[in-house]
GROMACS .gro file of C-alpha atoms in nm:
model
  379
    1UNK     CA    1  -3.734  -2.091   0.937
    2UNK     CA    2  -3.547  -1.751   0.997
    3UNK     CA    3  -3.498  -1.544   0.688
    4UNK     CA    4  -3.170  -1.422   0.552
    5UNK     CA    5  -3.188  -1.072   0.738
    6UNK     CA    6  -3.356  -1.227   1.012
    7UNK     CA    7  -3.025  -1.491   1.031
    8UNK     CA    8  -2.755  -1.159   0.988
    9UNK     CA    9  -2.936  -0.962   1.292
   10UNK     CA   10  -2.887  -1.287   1.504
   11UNK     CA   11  -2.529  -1.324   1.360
   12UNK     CA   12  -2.474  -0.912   1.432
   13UNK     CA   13  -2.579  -0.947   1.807
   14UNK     CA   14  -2.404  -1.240   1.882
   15UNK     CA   15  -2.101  -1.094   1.781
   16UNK     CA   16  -2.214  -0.787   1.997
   17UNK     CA   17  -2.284  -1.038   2.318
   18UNK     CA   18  -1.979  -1.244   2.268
   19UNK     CA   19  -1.726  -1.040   2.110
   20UNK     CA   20  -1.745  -0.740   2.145
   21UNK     CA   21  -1.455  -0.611   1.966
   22UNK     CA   22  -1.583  -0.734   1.661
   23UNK     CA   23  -1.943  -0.660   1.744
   24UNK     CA   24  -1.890  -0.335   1.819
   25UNK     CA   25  -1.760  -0.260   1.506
   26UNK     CA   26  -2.061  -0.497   1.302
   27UNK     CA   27  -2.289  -0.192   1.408
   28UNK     CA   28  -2.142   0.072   1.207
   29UNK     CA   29  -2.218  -0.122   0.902
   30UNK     CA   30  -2.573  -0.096   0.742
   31UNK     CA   31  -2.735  -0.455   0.598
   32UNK     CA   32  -2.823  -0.403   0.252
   33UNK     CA   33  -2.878  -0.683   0.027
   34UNK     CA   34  -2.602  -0.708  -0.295
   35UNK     CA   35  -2.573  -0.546  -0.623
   36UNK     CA   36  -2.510  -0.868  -0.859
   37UNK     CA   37  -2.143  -0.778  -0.890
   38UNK     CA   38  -2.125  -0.915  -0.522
   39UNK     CA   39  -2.131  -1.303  -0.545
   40UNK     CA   40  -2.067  -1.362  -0.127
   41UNK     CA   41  -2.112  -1.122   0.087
   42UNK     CA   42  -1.917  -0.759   0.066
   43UNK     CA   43  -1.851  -0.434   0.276
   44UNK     CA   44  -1.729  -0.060   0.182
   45UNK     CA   45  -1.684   0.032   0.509
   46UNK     CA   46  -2.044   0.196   0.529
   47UNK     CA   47  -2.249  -0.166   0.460
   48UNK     CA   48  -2.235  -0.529   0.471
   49UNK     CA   49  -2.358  -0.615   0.132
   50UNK     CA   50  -2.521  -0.973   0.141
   51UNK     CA   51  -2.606  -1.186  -0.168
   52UNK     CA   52  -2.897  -1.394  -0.019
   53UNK     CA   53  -2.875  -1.689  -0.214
   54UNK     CA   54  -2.484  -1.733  -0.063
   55UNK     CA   55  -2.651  -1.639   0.268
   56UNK     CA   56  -2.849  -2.000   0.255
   57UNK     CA   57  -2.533  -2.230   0.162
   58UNK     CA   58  -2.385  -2.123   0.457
   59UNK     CA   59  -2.500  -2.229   0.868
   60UNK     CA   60  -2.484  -1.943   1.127
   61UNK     CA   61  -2.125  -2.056   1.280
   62UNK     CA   62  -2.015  -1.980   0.928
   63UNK     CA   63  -2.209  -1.638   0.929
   64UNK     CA   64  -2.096  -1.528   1.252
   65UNK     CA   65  -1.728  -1.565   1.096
   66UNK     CA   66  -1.852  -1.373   0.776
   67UNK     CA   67  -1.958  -1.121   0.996
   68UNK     CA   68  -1.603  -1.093   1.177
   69UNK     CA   69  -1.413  -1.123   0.825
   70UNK     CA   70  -1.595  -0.821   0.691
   71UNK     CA   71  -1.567  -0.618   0.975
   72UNK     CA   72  -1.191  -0.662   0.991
   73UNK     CA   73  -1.144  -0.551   0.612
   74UNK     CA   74  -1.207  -0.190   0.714
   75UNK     CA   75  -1.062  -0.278   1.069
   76UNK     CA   76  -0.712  -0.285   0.863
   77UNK     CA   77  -0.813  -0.026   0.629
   78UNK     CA   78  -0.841  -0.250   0.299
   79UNK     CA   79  -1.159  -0.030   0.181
   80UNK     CA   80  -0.929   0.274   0.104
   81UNK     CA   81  -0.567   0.180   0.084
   82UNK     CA   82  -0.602  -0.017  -0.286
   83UNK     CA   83  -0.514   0.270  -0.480
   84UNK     CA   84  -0.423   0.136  -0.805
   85UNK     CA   85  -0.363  -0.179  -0.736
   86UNK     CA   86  -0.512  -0.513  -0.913
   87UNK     CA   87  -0.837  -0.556  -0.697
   88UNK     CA   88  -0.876  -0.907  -0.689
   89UNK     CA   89  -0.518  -0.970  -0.576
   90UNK     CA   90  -0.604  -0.734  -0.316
   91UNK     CA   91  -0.875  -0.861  -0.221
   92UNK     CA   92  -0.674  -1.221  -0.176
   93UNK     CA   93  -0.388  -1.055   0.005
   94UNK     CA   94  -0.653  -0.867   0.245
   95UNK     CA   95  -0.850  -1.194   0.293
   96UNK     CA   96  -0.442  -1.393   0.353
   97UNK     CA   97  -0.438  -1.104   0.646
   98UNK     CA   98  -0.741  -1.145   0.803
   99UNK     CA   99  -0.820  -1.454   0.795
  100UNK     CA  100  -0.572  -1.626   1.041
  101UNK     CA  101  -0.649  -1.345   1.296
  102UNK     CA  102  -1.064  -1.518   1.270
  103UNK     CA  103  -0.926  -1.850   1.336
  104UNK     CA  104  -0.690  -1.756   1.642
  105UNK     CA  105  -1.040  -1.559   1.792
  106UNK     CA  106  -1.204  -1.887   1.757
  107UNK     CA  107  -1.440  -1.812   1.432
  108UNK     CA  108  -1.549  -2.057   1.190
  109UNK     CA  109  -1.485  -1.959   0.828
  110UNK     CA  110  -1.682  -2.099   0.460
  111UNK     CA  111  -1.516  -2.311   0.263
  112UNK     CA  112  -1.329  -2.147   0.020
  113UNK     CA  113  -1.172  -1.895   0.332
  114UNK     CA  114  -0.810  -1.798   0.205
  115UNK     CA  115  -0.563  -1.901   0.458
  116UNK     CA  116  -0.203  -2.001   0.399
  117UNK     CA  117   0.100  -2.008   0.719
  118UNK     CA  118   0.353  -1.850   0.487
  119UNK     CA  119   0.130  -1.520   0.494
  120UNK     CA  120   0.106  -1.508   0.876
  121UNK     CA  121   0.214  -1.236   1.048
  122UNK     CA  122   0.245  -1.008   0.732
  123UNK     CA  123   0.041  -0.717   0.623
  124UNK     CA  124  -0.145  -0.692   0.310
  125UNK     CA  125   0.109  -0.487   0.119
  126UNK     CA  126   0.381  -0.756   0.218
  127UNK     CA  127   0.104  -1.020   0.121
  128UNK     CA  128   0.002  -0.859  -0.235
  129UNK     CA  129   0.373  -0.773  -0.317
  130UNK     CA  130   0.436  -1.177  -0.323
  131UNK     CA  131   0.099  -1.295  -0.496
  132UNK     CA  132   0.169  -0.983  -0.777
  133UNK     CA  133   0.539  -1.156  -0.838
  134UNK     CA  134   0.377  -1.502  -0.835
  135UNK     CA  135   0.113  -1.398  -1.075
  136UNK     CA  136   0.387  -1.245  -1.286
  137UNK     CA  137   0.587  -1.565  -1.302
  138UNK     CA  138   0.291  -1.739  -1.407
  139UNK     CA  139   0.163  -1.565  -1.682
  140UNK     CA  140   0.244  -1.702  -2.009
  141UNK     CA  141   0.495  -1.515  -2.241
  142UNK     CA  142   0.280  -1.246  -2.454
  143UNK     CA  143  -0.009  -1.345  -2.305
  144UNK     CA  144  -0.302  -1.188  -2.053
  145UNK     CA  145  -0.571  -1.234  -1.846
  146UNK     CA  146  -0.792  -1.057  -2.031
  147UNK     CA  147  -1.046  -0.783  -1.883
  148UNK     CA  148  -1.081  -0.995  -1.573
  149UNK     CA  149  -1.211  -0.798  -1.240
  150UNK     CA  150  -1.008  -0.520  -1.392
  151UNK     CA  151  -1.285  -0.294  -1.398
  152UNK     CA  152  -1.447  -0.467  -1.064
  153UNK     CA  153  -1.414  -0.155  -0.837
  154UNK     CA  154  -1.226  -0.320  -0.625
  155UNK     CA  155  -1.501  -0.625  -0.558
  156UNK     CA  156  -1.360  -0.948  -0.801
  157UNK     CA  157  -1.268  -1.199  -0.510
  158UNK     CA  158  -1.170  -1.501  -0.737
  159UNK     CA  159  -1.178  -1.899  -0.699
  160UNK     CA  160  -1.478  -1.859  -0.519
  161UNK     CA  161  -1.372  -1.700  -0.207
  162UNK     CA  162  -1.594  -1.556   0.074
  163UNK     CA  163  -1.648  -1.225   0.163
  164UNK     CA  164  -1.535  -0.957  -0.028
  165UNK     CA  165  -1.405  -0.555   0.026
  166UNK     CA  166  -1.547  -0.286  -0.158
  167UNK     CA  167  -1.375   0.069  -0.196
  168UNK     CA  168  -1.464   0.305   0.072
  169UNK     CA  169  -1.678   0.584  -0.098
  170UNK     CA  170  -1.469   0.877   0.073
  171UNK     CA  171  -1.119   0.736   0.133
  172UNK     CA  172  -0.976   1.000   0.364
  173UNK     CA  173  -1.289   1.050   0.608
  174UNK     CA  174  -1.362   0.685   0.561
  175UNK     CA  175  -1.022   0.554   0.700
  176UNK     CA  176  -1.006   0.840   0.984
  177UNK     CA  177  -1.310   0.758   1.134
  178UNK     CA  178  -1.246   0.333   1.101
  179UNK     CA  179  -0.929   0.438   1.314
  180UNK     CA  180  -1.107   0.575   1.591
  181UNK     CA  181  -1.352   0.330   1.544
  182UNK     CA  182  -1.124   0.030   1.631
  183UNK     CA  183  -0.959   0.280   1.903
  184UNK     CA  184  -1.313   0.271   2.106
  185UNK     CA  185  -1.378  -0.088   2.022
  186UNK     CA  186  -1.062  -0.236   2.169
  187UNK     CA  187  -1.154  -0.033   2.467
  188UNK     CA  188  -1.440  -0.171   2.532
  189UNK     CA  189  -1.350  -0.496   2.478
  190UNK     CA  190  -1.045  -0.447   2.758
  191UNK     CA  191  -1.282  -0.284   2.955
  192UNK     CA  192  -1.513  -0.590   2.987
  193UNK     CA  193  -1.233  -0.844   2.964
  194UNK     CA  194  -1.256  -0.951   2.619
  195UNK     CA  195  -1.027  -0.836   2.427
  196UNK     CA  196  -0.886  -1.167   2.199
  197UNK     CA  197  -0.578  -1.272   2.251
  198UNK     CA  198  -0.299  -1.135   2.039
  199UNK     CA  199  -0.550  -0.839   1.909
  200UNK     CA  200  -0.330  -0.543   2.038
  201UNK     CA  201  -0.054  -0.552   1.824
  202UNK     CA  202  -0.335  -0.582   1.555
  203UNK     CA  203  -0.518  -0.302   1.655
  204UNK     CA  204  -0.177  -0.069   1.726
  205UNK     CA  205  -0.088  -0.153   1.348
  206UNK     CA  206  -0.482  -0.074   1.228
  207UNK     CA  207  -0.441   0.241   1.350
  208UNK     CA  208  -0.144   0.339   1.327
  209UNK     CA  209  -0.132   0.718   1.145
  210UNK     CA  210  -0.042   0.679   0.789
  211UNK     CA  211   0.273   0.844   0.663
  212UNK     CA  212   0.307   1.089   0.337
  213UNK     CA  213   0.599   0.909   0.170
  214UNK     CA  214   0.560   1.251  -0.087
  215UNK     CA  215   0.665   1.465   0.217
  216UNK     CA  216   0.949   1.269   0.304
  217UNK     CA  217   1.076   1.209  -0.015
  218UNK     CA  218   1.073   1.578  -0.070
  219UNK     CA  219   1.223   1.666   0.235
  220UNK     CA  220   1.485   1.502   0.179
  221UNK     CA  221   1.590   1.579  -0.104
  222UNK     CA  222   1.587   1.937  -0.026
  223UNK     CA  223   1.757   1.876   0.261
  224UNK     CA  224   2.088   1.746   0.046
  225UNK     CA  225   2.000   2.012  -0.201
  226UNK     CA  226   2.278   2.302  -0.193
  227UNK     CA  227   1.984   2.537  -0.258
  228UNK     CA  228   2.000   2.927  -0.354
  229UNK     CA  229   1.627   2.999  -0.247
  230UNK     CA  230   1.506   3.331  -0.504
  231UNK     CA  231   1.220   3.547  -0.472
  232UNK     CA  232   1.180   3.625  -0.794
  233UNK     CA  233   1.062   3.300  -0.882
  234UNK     CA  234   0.777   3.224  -0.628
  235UNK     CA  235   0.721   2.845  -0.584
  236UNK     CA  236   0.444   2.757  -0.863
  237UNK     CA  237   0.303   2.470  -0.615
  238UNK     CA  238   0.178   2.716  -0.376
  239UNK     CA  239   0.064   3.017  -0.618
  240UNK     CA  240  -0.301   2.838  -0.689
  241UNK     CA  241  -0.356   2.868  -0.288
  242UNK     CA  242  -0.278   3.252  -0.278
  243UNK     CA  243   0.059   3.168  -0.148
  244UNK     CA  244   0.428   3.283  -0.237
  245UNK     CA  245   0.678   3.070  -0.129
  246UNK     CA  246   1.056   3.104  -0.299
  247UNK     CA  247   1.167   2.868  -0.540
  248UNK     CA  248   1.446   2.646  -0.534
  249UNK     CA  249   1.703   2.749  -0.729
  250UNK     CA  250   2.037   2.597  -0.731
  251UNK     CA  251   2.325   2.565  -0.963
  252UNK     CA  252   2.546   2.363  -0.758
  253UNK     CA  253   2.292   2.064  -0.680
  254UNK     CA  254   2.479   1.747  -0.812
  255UNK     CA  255   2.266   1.427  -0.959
  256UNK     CA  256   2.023   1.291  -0.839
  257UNK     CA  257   2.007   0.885  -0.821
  258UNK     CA  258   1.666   0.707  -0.854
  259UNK     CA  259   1.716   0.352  -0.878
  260UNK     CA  260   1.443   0.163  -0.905
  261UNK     CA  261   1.397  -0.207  -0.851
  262UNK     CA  262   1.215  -0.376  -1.153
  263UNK     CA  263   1.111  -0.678  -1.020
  264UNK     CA  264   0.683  -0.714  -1.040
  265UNK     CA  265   0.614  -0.560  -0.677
  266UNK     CA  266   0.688  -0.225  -0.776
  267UNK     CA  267   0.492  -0.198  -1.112
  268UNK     CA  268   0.205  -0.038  -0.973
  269UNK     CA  269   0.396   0.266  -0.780
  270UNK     CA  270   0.687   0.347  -1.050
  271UNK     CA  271   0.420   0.596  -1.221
  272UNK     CA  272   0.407   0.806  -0.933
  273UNK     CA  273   0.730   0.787  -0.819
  274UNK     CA  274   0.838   0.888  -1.129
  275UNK     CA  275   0.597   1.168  -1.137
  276UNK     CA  276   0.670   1.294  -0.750
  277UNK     CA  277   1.086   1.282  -0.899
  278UNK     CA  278   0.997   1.507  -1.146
  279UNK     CA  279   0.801   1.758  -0.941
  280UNK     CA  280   1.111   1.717  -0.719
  281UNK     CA  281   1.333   1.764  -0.999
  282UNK     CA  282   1.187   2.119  -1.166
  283UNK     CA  283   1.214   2.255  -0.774
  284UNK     CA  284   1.554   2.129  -0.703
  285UNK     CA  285   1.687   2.192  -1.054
  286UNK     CA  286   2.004   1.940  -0.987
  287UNK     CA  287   2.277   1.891  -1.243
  288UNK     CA  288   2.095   1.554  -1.355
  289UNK     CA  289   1.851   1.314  -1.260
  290UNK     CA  290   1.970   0.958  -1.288
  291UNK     CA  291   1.728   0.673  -1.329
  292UNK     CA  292   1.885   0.336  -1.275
  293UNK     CA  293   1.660   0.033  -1.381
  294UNK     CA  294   1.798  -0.284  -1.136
  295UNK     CA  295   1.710  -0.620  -1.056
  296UNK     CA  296   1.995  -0.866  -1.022
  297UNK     CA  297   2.212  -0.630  -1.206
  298UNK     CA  298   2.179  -0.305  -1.367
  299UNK     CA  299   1.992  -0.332  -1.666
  300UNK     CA  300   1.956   0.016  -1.788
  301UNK     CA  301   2.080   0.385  -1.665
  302UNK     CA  302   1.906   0.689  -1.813
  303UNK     CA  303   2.010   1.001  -1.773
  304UNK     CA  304   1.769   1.338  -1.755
  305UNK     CA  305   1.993   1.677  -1.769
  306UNK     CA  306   1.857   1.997  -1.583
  307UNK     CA  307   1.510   2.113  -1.776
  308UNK     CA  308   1.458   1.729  -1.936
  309UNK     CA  309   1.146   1.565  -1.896
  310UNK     CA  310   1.170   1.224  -1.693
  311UNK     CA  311   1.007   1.016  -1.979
  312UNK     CA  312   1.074   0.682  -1.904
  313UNK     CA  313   0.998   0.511  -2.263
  314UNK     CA  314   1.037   0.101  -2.104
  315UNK     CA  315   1.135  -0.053  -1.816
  316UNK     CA  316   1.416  -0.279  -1.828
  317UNK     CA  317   1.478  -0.549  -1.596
  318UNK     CA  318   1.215  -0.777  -1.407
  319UNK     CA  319   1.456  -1.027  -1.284
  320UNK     CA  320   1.556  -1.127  -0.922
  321UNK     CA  321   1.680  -0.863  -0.649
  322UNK     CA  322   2.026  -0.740  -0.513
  323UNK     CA  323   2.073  -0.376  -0.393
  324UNK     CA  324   2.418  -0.369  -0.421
  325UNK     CA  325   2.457  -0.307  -0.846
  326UNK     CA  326   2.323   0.043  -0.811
  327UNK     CA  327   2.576   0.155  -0.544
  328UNK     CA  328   2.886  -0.051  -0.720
  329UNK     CA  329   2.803   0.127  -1.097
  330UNK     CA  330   2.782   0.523  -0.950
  331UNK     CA  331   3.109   0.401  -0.786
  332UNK     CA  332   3.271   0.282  -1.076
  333UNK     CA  333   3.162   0.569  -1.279
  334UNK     CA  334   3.236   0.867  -1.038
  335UNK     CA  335   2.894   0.963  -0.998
  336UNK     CA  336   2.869   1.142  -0.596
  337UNK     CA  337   2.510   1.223  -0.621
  338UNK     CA  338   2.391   1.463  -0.369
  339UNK     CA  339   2.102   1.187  -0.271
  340UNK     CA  340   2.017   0.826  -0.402
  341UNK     CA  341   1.646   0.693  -0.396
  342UNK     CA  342   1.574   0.347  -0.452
  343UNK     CA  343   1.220   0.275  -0.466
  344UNK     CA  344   1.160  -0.143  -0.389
  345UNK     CA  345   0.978  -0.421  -0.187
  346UNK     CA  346   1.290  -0.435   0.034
  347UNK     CA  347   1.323  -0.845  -0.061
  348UNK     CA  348   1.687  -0.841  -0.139
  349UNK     CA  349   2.040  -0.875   0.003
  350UNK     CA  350   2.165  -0.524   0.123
  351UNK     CA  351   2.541  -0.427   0.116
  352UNK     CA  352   2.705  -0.419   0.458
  353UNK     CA  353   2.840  -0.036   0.436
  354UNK     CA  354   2.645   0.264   0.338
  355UNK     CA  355   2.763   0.469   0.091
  356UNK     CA  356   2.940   0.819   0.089
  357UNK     CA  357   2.599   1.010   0.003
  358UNK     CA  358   2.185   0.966   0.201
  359UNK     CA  359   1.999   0.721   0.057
  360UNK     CA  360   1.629   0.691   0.122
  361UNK     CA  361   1.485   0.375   0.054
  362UNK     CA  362   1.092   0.371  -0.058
  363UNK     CA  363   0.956   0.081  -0.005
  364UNK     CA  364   0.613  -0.088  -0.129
  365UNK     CA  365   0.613  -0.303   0.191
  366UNK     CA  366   0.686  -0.336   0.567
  367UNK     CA  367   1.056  -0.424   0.559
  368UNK     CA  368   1.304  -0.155   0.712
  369UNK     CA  369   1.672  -0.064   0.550
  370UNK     CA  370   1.920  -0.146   0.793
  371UNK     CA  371   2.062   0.194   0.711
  372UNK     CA  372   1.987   0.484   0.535
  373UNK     CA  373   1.644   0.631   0.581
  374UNK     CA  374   1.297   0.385   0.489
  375UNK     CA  375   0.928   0.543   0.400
  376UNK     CA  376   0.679   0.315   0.315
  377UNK     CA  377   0.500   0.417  -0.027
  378UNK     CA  378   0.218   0.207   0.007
  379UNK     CA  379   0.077   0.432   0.277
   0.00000   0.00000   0.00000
């Protein structure tokens, strides 16, 4: 009888003899055996963690799958695009991802493999956004989880799931080299003819370069700034790097709209959005900086004058989405901002017309504004 790391080398060159994509991507992983936090089997984008004693409930079809699953959970960059989001919920969204793209290649997957139709076709962030507002609708009034996986490092897989995706140790270099990575594997695999069916839109969105949503947001708002740039206030960002850059400074800059869509999906970015607004805000020095808590309505409007700290004391809202509130109350009240930003999962109706001023939209999935300008904040 073959022993567990005797069964993963077989599993590790078929995949290298018979698909090649995968298996050429199964070598860059090292085989170490689990730390006890791994129940299944686990990778960081560095090794495939194995817990031996799930090794043996499982037959060698099964393994060869296991093999494919955790090679595609740094194939789509799941090892270092968490950030601070709930890691078992990620881990479930990642696995909802993955997991139909194993079946279409022709793997065989555990028991226990997550796979539901409704997720097809949609990325993790998508994926997470709905299984975060689920979650939310579930939990009981007052009540909590507890501590949980909350502490998990980004390893709690819940209901017993297989295979599991571990933080990358050194996000940036980690997710650079897993690009080019799945670059040279699909070329090899179209070079010898085996490239799976329906893997090149994969791989295009894999590697696709990631965007700074901080750069765009402040671009743009400094582009519809009416700025007075001064000298004698050197830009305090730069200083620390031994460079002088001038300051913003502008007293004709008119409000600035955040509105920000309270529904669950964006509880996990409205910190740093918040935080990049009011980095924005001390360089721009605008009239105001309005914060407009929406969901079906407008729940709340706070309003931060020139100098204020944007201190946002509770979050009011947390009901369904319509975009249209936001742009109907600045109407109604006579606000022309010089920019509106309105940070959401894009799962709403739009209104047919833009309005007078730019809006960016910053969204915490894949959907696209059909006007204004969209940056995804997720990446």
């Amino acid at each position: 009888m073959k022993s567990t790391l005797e069964r993963l080398g077989a599993a590790q060159t078929a995949l290298v003899l018979d698909h090649c994509f995968f298996g050429a991507l199964a070598l860059r992983l090292a085989v170490r055996e689990a730390p006890a936090k791994v129940k299944t089997m686990g990778t960081d984008g560095r090794s495939l963690f194995y817990n031996p004693e799930y090794v043996k409930t499982v037959d060698d079809e099964e393994l060869l799958g296991l093999w494919a699953h955790e090679v595609m959970h740094p194939a789509m960059q799941h090892h270092t695009r968490r950030e601070n989001r709930d890691p078992e919920l990620w881990n479930q969204a990642g696995d909802y991802e993955i997991n139909p793209i194993l079946v279409k290649a022709g793997f065989k997957l555990p028991n226990g493999a997550l796979i539901d139709p409704r997720f097809d076709g949609m990325s993790v962030d998508q994926i997470y956004a709905v299984l975060e507002r689920e979650q939310a609708q579930q939990q009981p009034q007052g009540g909590g989880q507890g501590d949980g996986d909350a502490e998990d490092d980004g390893d709690g897989q819940g209901g017993g799931a297989p295979g599991e995706v571990l933080d990358a140790p050194e996000l940036s270099q980690d997710e650079a080299e897993w690009q080019v990575a799945v670059n040279q594997a699909a070329n090899l695999a179209k070079m010898m003819g085996k490239m799976p069916a329906g893997m090149a839109s994969i791989v295009e969105k894999a590697t696709r370069p990631r965007i700074d949503w901080r750069a765009i947001l402040r671009r743009f708002v400094q582009e519809n700034a009416k700025a007075d740039y001064s000298w004698k206030m050197p830009n305090r960002r730069y200083i620390a790097q031994g460079i002088y850059l001038p300051e913003i400074r502008s007293e004709e800059m008119p409000p600035i709209a955040n509105f920000v869509d309270t529904s669950a999906s964006t509880l996990g970015v409205r910190g740093k959005f918040i935080a990049e607004m009011q980095s924005i805000a001390e360089e721009c020095q605008p009239e105001s900086t309005l914060v407009v808590h929406c969901d079906a309505a407008v729940a709340k409007v706070e309003t931060f004058e020139r100098g204020e700290p944007i201190d946002i004391k509770q979050w009011a809202g947390n009901g369904g989405t319509l975009f249209h509130p936001p742009f109907e109350y600045m109407e109604r009240e006579g606000i022309e901002p010089a920019c509106a930003i309105y940070l959401t999962d894009g799962y709403g109706r739009f209104p047919e017309q833009p309005p007078s001023y730019p809006v960016l939209w910053v969204m915490t999935t894949d959907v696209v504004a059909p006007w204004g300008e969209t940056v995804k904040i997720a990446e």
